[in-house]
Each structure stands twice: as structure tokens, then as C-alpha cells.
PDB file of C-alpha atoms and ligand atoms in Angstrom:
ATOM      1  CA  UNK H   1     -16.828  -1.015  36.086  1.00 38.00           C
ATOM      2  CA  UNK H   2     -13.244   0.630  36.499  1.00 40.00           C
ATOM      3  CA  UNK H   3     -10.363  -1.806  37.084  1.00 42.00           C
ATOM      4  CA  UNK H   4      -6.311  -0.945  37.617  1.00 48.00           C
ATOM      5  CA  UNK H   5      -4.834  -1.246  34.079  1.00 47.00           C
ATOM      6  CA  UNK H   6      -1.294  -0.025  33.531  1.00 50.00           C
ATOM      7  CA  UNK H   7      -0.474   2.742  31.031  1.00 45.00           C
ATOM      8  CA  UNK H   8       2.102   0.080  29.696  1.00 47.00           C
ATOM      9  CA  UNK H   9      -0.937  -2.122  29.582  1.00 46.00           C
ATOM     10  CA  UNK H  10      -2.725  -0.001  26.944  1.00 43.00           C
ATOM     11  CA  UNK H  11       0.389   0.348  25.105  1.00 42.00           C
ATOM     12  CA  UNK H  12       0.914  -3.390  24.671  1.00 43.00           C
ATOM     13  CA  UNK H  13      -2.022  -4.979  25.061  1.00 42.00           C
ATOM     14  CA  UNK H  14      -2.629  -4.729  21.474  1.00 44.00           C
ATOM     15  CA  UNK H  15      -3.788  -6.658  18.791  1.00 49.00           C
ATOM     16  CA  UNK H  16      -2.024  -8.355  15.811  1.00 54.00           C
ATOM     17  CA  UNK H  17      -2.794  -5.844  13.034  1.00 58.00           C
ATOM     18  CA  UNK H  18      -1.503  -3.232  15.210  1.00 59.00           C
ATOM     19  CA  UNK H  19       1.690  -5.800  16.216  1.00 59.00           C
ATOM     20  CA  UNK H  20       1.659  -5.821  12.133  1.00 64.00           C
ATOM     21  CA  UNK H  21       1.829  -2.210  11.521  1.00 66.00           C
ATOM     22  CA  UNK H  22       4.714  -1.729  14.121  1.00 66.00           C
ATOM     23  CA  UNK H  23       6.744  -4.081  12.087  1.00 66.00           C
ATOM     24  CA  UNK H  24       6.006  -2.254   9.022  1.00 72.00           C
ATOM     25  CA  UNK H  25       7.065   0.482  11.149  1.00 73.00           C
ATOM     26  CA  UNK H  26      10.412  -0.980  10.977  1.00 78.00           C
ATOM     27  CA  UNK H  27      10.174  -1.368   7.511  1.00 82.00           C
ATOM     28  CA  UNK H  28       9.910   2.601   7.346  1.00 81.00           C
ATOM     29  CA  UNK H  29      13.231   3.011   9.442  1.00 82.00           C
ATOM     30  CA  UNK H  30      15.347   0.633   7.504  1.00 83.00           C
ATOM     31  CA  UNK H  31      14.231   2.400   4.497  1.00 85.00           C
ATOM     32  CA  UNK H  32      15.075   5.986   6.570  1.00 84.00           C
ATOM     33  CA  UNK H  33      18.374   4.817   7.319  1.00 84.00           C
ATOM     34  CA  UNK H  34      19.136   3.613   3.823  1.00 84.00           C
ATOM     35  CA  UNK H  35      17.764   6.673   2.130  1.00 84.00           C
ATOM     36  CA  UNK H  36      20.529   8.484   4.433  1.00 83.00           C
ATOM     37  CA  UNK H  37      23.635   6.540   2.753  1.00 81.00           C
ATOM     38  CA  UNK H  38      22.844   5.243  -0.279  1.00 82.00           C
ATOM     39  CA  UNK H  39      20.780   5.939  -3.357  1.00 85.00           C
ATOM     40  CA  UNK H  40      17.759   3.887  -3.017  1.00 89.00           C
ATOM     41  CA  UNK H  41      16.124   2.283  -6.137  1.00 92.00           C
ATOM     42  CA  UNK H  42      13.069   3.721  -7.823  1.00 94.00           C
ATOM     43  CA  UNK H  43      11.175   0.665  -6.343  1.00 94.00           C
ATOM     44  CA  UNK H  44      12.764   1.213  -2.851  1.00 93.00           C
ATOM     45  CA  UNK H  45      12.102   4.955  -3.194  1.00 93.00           C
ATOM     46  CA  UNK H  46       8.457   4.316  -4.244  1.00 94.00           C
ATOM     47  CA  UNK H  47       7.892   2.347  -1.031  1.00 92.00           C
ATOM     48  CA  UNK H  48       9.629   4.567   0.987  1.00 91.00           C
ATOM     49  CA  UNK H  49       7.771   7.923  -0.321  1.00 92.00           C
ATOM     50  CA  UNK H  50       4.577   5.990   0.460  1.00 92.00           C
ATOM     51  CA  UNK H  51       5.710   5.278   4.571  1.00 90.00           C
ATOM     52  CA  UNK H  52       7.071   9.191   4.575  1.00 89.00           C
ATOM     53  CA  UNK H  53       3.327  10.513   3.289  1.00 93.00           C
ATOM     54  CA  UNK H  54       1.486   7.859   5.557  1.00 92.00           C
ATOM     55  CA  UNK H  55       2.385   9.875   9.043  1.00 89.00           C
ATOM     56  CA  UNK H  56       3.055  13.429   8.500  1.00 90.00           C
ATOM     57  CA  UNK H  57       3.659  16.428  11.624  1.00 89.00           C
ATOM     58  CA  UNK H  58       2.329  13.325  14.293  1.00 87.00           C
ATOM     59  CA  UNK H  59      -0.646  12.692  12.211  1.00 92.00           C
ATOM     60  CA  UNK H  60      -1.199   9.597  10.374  1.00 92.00           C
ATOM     61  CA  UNK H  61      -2.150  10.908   6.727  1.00 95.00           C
ATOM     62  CA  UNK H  62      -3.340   9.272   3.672  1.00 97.00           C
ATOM     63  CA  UNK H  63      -0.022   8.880   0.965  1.00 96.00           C
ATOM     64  CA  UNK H  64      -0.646  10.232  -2.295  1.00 96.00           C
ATOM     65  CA  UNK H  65      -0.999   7.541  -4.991  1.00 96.00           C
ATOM     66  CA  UNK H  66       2.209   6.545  -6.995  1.00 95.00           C
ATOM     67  CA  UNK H  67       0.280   6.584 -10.460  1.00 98.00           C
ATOM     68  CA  UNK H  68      -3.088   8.024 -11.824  1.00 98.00           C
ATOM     69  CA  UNK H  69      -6.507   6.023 -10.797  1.00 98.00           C
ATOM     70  CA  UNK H  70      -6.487   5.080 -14.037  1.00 98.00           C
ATOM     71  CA  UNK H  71      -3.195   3.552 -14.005  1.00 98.00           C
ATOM     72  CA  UNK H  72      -4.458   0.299 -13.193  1.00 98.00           C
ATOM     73  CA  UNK H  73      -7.315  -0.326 -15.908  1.00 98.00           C
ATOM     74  CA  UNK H  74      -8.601  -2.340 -17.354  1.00 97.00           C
ATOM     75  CA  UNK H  75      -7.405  -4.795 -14.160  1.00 98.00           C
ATOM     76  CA  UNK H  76      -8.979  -2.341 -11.406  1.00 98.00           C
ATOM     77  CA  UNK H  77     -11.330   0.595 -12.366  1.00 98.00           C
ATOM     78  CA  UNK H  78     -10.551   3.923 -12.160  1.00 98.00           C
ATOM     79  CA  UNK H  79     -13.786   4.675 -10.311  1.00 98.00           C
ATOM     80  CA  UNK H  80     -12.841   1.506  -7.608  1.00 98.00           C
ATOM     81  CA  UNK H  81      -9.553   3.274  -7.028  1.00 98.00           C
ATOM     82  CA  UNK H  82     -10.741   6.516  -6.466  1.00 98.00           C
ATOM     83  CA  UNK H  83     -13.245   5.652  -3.878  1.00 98.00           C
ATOM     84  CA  UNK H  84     -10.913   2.998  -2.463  1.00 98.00           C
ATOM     85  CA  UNK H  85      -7.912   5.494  -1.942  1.00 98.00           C
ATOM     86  CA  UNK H  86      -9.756   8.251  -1.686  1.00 98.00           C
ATOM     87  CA  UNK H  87     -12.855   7.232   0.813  1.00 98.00           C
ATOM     88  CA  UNK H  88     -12.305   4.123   2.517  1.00 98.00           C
ATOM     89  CA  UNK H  89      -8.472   4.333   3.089  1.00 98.00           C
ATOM     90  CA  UNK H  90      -8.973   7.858   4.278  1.00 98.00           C
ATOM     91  CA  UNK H  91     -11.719   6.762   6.871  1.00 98.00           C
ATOM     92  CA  UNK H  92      -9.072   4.263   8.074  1.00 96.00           C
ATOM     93  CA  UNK H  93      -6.233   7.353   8.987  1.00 96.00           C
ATOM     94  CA  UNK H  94      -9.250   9.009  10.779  1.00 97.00           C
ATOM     95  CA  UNK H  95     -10.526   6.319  12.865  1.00 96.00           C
ATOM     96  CA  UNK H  96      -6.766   5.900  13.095  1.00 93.00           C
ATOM     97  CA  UNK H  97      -6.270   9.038  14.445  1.00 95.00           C
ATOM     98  CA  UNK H  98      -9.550   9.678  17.119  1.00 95.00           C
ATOM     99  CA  UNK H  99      -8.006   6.496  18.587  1.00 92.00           C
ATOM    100  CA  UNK H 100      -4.835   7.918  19.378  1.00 89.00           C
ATOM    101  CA  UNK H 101      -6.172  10.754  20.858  1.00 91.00           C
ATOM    102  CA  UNK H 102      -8.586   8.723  22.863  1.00 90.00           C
ATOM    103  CA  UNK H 103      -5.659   6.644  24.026  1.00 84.00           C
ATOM    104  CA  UNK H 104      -3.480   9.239  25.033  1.00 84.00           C
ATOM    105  CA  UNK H 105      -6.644  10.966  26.924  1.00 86.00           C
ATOM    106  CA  UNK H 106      -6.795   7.727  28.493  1.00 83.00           C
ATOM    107  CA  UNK H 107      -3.196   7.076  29.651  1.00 80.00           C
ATOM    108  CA  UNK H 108      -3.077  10.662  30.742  1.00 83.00           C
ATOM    109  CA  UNK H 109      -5.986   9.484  33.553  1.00 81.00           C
ATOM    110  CA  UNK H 110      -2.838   7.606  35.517  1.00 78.00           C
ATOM    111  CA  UNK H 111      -3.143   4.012  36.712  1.00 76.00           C
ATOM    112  CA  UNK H 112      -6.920   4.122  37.505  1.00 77.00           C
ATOM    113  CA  UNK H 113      -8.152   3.454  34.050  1.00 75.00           C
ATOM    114  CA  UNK H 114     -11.769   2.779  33.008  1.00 79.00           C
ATOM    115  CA  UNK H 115     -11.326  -0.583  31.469  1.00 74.00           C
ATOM    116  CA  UNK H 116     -14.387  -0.581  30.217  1.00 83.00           C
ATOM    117  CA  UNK H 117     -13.045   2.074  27.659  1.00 84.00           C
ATOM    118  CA  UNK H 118     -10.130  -0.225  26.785  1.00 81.00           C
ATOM    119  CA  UNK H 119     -11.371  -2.820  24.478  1.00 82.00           C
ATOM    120  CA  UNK H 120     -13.921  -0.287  22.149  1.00 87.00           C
ATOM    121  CA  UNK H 121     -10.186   1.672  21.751  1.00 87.00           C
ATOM    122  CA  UNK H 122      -7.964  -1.259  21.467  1.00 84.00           C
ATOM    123  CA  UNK H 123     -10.523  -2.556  18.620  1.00 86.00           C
ATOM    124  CA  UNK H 124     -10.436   0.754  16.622  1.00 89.00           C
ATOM    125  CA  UNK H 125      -6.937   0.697  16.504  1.00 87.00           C
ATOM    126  CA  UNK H 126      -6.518  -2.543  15.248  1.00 86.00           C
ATOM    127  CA  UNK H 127      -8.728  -2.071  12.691  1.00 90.00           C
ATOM    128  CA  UNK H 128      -8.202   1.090  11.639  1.00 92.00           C
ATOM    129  CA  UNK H 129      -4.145   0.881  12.003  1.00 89.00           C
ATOM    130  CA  UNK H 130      -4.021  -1.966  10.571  1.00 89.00           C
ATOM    131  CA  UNK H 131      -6.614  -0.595   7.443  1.00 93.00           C
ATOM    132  CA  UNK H 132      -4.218   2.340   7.795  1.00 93.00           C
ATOM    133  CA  UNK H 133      -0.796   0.125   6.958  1.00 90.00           C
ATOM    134  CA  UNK H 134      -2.115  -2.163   4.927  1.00 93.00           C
ATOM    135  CA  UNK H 135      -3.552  -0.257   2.434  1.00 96.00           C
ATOM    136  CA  UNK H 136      -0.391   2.102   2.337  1.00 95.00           C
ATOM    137  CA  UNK H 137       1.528  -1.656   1.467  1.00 94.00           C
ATOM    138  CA  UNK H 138      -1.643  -2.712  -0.813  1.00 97.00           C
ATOM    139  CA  UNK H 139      -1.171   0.800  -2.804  1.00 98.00           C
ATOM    140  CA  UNK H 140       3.024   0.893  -3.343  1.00 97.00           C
ATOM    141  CA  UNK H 141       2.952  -2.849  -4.432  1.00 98.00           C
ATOM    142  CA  UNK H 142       0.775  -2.173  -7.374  1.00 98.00           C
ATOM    143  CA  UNK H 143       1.912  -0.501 -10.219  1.00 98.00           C
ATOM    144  CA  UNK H 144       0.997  -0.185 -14.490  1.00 97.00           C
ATOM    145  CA  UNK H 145       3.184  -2.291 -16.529  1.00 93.00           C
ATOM    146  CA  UNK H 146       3.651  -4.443 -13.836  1.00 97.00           C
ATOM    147  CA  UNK H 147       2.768  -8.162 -13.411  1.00 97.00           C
ATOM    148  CA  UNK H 148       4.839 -11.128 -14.077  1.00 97.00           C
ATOM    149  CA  UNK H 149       7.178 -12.565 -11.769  1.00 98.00           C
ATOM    150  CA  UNK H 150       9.818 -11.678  -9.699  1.00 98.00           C
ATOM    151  CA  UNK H 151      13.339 -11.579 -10.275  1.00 96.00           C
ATOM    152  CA  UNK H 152      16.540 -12.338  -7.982  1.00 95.00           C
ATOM    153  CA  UNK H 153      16.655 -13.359  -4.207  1.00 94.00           C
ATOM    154  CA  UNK H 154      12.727 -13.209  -3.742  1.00 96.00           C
ATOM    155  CA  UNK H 155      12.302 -15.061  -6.906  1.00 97.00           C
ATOM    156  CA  UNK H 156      14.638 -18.146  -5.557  1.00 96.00           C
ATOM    157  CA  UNK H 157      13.159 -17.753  -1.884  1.00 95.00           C
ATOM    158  CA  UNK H 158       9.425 -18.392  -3.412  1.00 97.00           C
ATOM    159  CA  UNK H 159      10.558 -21.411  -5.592  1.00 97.00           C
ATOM    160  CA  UNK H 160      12.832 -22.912  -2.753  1.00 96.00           C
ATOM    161  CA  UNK H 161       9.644 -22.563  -0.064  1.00 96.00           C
ATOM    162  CA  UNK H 162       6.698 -22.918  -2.531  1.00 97.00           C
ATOM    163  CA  UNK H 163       8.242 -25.489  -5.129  1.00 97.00           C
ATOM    164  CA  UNK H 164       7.771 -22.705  -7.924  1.00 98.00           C
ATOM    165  CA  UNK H 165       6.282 -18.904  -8.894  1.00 98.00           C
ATOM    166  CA  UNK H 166       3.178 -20.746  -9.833  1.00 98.00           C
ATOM    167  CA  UNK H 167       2.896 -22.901  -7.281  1.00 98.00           C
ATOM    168  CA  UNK H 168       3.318 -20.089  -4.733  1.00 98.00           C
ATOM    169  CA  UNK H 169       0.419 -17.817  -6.777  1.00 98.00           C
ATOM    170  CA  UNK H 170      -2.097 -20.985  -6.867  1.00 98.00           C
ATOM    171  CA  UNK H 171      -2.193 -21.038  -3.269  1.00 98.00           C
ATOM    172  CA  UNK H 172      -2.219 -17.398  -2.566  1.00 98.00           C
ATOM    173  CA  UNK H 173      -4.738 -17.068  -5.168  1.00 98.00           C
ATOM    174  CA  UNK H 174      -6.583 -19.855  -3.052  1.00 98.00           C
ATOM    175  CA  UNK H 175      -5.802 -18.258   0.392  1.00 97.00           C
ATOM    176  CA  UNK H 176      -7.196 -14.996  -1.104  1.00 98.00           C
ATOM    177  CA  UNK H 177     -10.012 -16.200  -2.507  1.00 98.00           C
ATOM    178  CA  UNK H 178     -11.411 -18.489   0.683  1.00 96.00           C
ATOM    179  CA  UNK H 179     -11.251 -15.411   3.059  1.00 95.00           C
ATOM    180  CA  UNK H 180     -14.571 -15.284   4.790  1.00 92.00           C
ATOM    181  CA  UNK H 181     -16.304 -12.080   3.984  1.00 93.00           C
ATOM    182  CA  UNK H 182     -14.029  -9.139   4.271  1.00 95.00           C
ATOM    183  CA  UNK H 183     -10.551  -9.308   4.953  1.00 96.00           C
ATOM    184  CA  UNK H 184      -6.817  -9.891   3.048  1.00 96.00           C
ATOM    185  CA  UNK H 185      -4.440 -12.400   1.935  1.00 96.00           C
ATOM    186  CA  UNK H 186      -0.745 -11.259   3.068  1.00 95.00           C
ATOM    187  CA  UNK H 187       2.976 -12.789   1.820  1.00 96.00           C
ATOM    188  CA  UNK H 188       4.918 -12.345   5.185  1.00 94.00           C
ATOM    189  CA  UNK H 189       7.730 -12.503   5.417  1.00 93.00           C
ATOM    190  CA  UNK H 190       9.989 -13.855   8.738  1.00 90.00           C
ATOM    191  CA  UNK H 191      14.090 -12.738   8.892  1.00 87.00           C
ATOM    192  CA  UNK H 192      14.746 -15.060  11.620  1.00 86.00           C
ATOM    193  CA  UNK H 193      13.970 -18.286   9.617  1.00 87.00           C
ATOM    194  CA  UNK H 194      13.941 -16.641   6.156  1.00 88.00           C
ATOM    195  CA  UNK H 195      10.971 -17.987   5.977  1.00 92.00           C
ATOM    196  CA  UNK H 196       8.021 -16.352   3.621  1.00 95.00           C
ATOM    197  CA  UNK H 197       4.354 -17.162   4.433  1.00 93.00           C
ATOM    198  CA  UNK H 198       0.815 -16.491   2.970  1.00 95.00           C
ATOM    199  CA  UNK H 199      -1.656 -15.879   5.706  1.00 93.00           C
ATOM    200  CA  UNK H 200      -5.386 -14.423   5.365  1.00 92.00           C
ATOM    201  CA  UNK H 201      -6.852 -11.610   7.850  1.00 89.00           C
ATOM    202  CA  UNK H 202     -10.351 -10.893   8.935  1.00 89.00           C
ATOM    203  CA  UNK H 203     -11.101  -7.558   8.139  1.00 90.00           C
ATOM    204  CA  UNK H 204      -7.841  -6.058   9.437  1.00 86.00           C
ATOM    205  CA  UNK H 205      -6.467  -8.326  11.876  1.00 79.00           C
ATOM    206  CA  UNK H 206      -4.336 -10.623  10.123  1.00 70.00           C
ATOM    207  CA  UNK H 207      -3.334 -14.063  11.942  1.00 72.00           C
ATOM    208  CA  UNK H 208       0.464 -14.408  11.543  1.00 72.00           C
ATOM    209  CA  UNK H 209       3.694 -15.331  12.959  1.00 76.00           C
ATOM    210  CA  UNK H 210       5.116 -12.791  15.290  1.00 75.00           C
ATOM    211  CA  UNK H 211       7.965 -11.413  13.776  1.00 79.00           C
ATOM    212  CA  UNK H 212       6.975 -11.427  10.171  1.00 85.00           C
ATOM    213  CA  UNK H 213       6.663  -8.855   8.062  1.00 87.00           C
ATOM    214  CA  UNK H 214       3.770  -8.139   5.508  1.00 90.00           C
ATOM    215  CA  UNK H 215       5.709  -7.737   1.865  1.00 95.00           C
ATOM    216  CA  UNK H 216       2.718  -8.183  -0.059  1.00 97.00           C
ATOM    217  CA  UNK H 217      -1.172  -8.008   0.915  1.00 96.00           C
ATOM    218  CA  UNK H 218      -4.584  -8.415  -1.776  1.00 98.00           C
ATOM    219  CA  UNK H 219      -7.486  -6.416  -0.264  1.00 98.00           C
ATOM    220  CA  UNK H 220     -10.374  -8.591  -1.196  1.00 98.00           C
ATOM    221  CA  UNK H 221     -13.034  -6.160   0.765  1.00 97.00           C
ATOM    222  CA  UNK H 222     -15.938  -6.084  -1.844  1.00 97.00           C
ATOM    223  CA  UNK H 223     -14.894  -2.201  -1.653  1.00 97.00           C
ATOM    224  CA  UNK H 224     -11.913  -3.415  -3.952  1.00 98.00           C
ATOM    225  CA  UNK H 225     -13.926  -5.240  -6.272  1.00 97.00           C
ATOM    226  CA  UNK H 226     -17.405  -4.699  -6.865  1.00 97.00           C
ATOM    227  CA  UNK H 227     -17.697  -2.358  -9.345  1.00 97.00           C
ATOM    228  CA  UNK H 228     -16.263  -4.260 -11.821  1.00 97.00           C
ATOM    229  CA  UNK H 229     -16.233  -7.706 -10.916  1.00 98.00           C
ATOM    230  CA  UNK H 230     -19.680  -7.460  -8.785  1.00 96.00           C
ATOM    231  CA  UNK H 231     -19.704 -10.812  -6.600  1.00 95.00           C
ATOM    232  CA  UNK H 232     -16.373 -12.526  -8.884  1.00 97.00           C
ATOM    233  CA  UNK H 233     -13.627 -12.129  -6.517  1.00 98.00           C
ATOM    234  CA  UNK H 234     -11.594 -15.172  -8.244  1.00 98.00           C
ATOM    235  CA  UNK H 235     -11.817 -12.812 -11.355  1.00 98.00           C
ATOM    236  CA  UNK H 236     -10.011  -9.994  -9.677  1.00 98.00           C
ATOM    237  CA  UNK H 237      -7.681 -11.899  -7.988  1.00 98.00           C
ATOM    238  CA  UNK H 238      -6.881 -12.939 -11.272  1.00 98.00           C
ATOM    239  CA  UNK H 239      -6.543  -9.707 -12.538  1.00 98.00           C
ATOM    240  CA  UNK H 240      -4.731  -8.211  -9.623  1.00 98.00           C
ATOM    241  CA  UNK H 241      -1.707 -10.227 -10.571  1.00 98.00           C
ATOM    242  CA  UNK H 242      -1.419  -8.440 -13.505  1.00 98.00           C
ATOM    243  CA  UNK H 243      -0.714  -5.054 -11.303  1.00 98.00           C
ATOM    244  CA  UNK H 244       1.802  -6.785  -9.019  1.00 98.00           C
ATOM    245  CA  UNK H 245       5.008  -4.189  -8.531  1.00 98.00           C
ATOM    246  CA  UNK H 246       7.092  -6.707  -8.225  1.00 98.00           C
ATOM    247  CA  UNK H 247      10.529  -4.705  -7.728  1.00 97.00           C
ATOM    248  CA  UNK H 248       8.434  -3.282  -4.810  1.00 97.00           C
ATOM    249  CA  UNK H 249       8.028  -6.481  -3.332  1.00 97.00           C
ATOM    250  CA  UNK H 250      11.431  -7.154  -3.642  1.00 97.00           C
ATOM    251  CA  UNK H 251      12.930  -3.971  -2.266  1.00 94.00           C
ATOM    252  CA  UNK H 252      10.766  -4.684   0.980  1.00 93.00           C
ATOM    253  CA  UNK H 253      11.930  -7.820   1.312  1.00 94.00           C
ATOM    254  CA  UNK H 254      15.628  -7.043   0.354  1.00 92.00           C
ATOM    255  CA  UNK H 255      16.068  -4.271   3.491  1.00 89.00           C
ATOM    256  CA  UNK H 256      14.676  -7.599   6.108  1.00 88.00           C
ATOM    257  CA  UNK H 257      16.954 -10.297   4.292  1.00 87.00           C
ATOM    258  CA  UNK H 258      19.677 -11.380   6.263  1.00 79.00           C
ATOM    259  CA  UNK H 259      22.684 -10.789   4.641  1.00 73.00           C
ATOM    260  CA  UNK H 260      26.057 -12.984   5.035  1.00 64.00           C
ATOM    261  CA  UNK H 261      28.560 -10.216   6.592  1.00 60.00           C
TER     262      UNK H 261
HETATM  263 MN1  MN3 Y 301      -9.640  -1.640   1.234  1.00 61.68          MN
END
């Protein structure tokens, strides 16, 4: 069955993760920008080297990671990372990128568009672009010697909208650890209000607020898990927070805080 679809159509018809990853896109160019002035921090460089790796000559491409796959024992295996970065991320940038090209074969057709095309392609890059940006978020937000809490404006923001650190890591804890089968638990965070939010995602499609921006996101696919923790996702949750970056989570937010002028 063909049907008239628009070539704008295709390019908005999209679905949230892929609504997600554009804001992250943003993200990348207020980091750009800042890079261009200023001197950015090691956390806001770290963030930003990850976004400059993650498309590379108008390919998406998988960023190198910011430590050894070791870095992260004894909270997440070496073995867990490797695979992780190495396999399933990088089968995210390539489903990533055959959807592009199938798109842009598809657009090229004119107005006449088999629709019947459209919602295989629209579903691969959701879940593939939004695999893609998530995991480039998951990796730069993790870090050895991390953990703890976090300091300044972010800290304040989380104990003026959650009532307190722990109070705000008991319920994403509990967010992350009642997603249905595969998926994520996201901090978002939205300029507008200043509001910060923890919402979970099904696979890669996360269910958010328009306009809010992912700052910090737990993959709790089995893939990140397993080997260690076999079916004990609370335990690894758990754990994770131990390898929370939480300058990086910080810088992110810092370049979408509105700032008195
Ligand atoms: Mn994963």
C-alpha cells in the first residue's frame, strides 16, 4: 500500500528517543560553543570529547571509553564493559546508521513515499538512536573514584525538588529497578521550569516531557548486568551509584541552567 507522506513527514514524525537524542544534540552545541571561548572543565571536556567521537565525517561512531574496562570494578565487570561498549553499543551506531541511509533513500523517492516502509525505519531509529545517545550519556557519567553526591547548583536543585540526595536516589533507585524488562531510568532535566525529573524508558524510547534533557540515564538491559549480578538488578543499581561522575552530571546540567543575566 503506498500513501502521500511528506519528506518533512519522515523527518518529524519521529519518536521520543529520537526527540531525546536531538536535545542531547543541543547539549553537543552548547558544549561546541563553550569549548570555542572558554576553557571547559575536565568534567565538561569529558562529556564533550564523548559527543565529538559519537558522530565523526557524517557517520555516527562509537566514542572511545574515558577510562579502562576495568576502571569500574569491582561495581561493573571488566568483561560486562567490554561487551557492553564494545558489542552492543556498537550494534546501536550501525542500526543507527543503515537507518539513515534508508531514510535518505527514501526521501530522495519525492512525495510518493511507500508508507509501508515508514514505520519499520522510524522504529530502527528510535531504537537504535536513542541506544546510540544514551549509551554515549550512560558511558561519560560514569567514572572510577566516583560516587557520592553532588556538589553546588545540581546538589540544591535535587534537595529543593526531591526533599534531599537520598530521597532523590531512593526513588530513582525504585524507578530503575521497576522497569519492565529492558529499558532505562533517566534524570531529565527541563530549562523552562528548572525542573529535574526521573522517568523510565522501554528499551530505548523513554517517556518524558518534551523539552527535557537526559543528564543522567542507568541502563538496566540484563546486557549491563548479568554477568555479575545474574538476575539481581537492585544489587547493581546499588552498585552503580558508586560509579556516578558526578561533576559530569553537573557540567551537563550547568550549560541548560538558566542563568540570571
Ligand atoms: Mn546497554
Amino acid at each position: 500500500m503506498t500513501s502521500s507522506v511528506t519528506r518533512r513527514d519522515l523527518l518529524t514524525r519521529q519518536t521520543p528517543a529520537i526527540a531525546l537524542a536531538g536535545l542531547f544534540g543541543a547539549t553537543a552545541t552548547l558544549l561546541a560553543q563553550q569549548a570555542e571561548s572558554e576553557r571547559l572543565s575536565p568534567a565538561a571536556q569529558k562529556v564533550h570529547n564523548a559527543i565529538r567521537q559519537a558522530f565523526v565525517g557524517g557517520r555516527y561512531a562509537l566514542p572511545q571509553l574515558p577510562y579502562a574496562y576495568d576502571a569500574l570494578e569491582p561495581h561493573i565487570d571488566a568483561q560486562t564493559m567490554q561487551l557492553h561498549h564494545a558489542r552492543h553499543h556498537q550494534s546501536y551506531v550501525d542500526g543507527l546508521n543503515r537507518a539513515h541511509d534508508r531514510i535518505r533513500k527514501l526521501a530522495g523517492q519525492g512525495d510518493d513515499v511507500d508508507m509501508s516502509q515508514l514505520a519499520g525505519i522510524q522504529r530502527d531509529l528510535s531504537f537504535n538512536g536513542g541506544g546510540h545517545v544514551l549509551h554515549v550519556i550512560f558511558w561519560a557519567t560514569m567514572g572510577p573514584d566516583a560516587g557520592g553526591e553532588p556538589q553546588g547548583p545540581l546538589a540544591e536543585t535535587i534537595a529543593e525538588q526531591f526533599g534531599s540526595f537520598e530521597a532523590f536516589k531512593g526513588y530513582f533507585s525504585k524507578v530503575a529497578a521497576s522497569v519492565k524488562g529492558s529499558g532505562w531510568a533517566i534524570l531529565g532535566y527541563e530549562p523552562m521550569g528548572n525542573r529535574l525529573s526521573v522517568f523510565a524508558s522501554n528499551e530505548h524510547d523513554a517517556y518524558y516531557i518534551p523539552g527535557t534533557f537526559p543528564l543522567l540515564p542507568l541502563d538496566v538491559w540484563e546486557h549491563a548486568y548479568y554477568l555479575r549480578y545474574q538476575n539481581q538488578r537492585t544489587k547493581y543499581i546499588q552498585a552503580w551509584w558508586n560509579v556516578v561522575d558526578w561533576q559530569a552530571v553537573s557540567a551537563i546540567y550547568e550549560l541548560h541552567r538558566p542563568r540570571p543575566s
